[in-house]
Short mmCIF file of C-alpha atoms in Angstrom, two decimals:
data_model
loop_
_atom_site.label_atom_id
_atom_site.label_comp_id
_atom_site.label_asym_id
_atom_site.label_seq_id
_atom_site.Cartn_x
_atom_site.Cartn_y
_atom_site.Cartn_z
CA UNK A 108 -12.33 13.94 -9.75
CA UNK A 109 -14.64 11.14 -8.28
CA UNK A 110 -13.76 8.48 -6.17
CA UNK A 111 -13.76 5.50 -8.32
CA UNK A 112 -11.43 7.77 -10.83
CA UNK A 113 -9.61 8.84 -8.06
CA UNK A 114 -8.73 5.29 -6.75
CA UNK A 115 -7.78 4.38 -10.38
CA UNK A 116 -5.43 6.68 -10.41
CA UNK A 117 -3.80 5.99 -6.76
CA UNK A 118 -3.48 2.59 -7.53
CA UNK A 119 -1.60 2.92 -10.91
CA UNK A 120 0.97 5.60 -9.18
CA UNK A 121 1.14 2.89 -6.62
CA UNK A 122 2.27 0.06 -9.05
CA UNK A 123 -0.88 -2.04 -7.69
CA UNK A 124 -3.55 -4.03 -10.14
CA UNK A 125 -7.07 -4.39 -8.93
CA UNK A 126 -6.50 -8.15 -7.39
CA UNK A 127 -3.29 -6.95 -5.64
CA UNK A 128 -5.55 -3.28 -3.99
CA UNK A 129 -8.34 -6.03 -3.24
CA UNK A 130 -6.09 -8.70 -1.49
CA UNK A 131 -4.33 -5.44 0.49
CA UNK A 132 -7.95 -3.97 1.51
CA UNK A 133 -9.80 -7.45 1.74
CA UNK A 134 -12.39 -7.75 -1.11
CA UNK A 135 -11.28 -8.93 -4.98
CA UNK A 136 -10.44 -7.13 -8.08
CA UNK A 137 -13.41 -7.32 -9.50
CA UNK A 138 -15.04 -5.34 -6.49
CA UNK A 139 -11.82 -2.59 -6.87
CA UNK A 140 -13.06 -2.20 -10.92
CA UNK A 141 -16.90 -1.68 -9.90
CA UNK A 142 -15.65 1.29 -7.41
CA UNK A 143 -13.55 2.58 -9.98
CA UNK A 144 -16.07 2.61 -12.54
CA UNK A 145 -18.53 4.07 -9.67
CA UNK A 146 -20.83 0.98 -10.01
CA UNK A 147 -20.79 0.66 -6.43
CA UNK A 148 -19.31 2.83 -3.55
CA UNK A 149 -17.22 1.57 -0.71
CA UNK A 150 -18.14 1.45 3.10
CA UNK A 151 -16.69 3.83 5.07
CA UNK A 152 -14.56 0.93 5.98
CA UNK A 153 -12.84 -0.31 3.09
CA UNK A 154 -12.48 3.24 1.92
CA UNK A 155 -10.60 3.62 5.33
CA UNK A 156 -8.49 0.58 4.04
CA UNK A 157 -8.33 1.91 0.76
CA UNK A 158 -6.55 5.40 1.45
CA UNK A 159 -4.06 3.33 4.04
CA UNK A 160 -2.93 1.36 1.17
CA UNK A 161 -2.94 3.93 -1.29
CA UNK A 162 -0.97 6.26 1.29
CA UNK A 163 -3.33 9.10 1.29
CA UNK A 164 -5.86 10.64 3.73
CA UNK A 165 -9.63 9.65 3.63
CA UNK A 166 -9.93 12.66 3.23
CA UNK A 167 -8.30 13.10 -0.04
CA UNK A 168 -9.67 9.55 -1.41
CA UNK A 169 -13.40 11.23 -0.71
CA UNK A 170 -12.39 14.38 -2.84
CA UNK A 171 -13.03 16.77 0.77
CA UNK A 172 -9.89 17.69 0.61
CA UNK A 173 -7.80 18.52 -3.21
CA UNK A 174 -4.52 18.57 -1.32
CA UNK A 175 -2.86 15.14 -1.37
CA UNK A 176 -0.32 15.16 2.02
CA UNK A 177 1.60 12.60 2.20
CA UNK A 178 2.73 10.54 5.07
CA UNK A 179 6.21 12.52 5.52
CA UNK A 180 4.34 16.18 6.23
CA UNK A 181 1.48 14.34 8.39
CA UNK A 182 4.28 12.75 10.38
CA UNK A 183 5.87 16.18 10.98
CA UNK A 184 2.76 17.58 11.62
CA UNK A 185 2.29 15.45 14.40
CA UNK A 186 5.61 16.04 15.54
CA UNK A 187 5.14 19.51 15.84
CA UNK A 188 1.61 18.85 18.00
CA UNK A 189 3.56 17.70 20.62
CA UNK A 190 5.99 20.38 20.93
CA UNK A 191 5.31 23.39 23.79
CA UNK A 192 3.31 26.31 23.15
CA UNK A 193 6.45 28.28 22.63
CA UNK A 194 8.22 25.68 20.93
CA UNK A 195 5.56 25.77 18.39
CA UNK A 196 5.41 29.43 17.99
CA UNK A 197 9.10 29.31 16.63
CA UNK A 198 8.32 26.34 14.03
CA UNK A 199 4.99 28.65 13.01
CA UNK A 200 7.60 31.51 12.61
CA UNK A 201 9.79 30.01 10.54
CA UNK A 202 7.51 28.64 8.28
CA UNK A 203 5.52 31.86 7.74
CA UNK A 204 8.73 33.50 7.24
CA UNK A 205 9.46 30.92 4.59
CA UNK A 206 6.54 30.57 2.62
CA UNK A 207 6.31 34.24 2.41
CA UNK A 208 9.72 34.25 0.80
CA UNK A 209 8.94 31.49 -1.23
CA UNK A 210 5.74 33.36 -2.53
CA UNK A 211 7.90 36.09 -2.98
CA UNK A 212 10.33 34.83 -5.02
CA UNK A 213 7.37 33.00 -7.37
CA UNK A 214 6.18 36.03 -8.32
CA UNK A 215 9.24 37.79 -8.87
CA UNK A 216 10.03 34.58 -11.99
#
């Protein structure tokens, strides 16, 4: 999906029109349609703006990444960064041992 599609479809899922995404990122509606219709392509910037108030990574607003995380794993994520070395290498543990059961059990249904 391209950007300007891609923002389209944040900001519905958000509840936001165009004038309400420009007023949150700084620019007007009419500037949030031309991205959306790919007329024009935001700075670095406002695309920077743009994910914030769509809650998504820049990287998933530019497309580099298809994996949407949202602001509850990234916080946990960053949790976990500041554990110890070993303290880390439990929560890495568990979580292998978890999704390899919950692969398991997919392909078992």
């Amino acid at each position: 999906m391209d950007l300007g599609k891609k923002i389209a479809e944040l900001r519905k899922q958000k509840g936001y029109n165009r004038d309400t995404l420009g007023k949150v990122v700084g620019t007007s509606g009419a500037v949030i349609g031309r991205y959306e219709r790919g007329e024009i392509t935001p700075s670095v910037e406002i695309a920077k703006k743009i994910a914030e108030a769509l809650e998504v990574s820049l990287d998933y607003l530019v497309g580099s990444s298809e994996q949407e995380i949202d602001k509850a794993t990234l916080k946990r994520i960053q949790e976990v960064a500041k554990l110890s070395p070993k303290e880390k290498e439990l929560v890495f543990e568990f979580l292998d041992a978890f999704i390899t059961k919950a692969k398991l059990q997919s392909m078992m249904h």
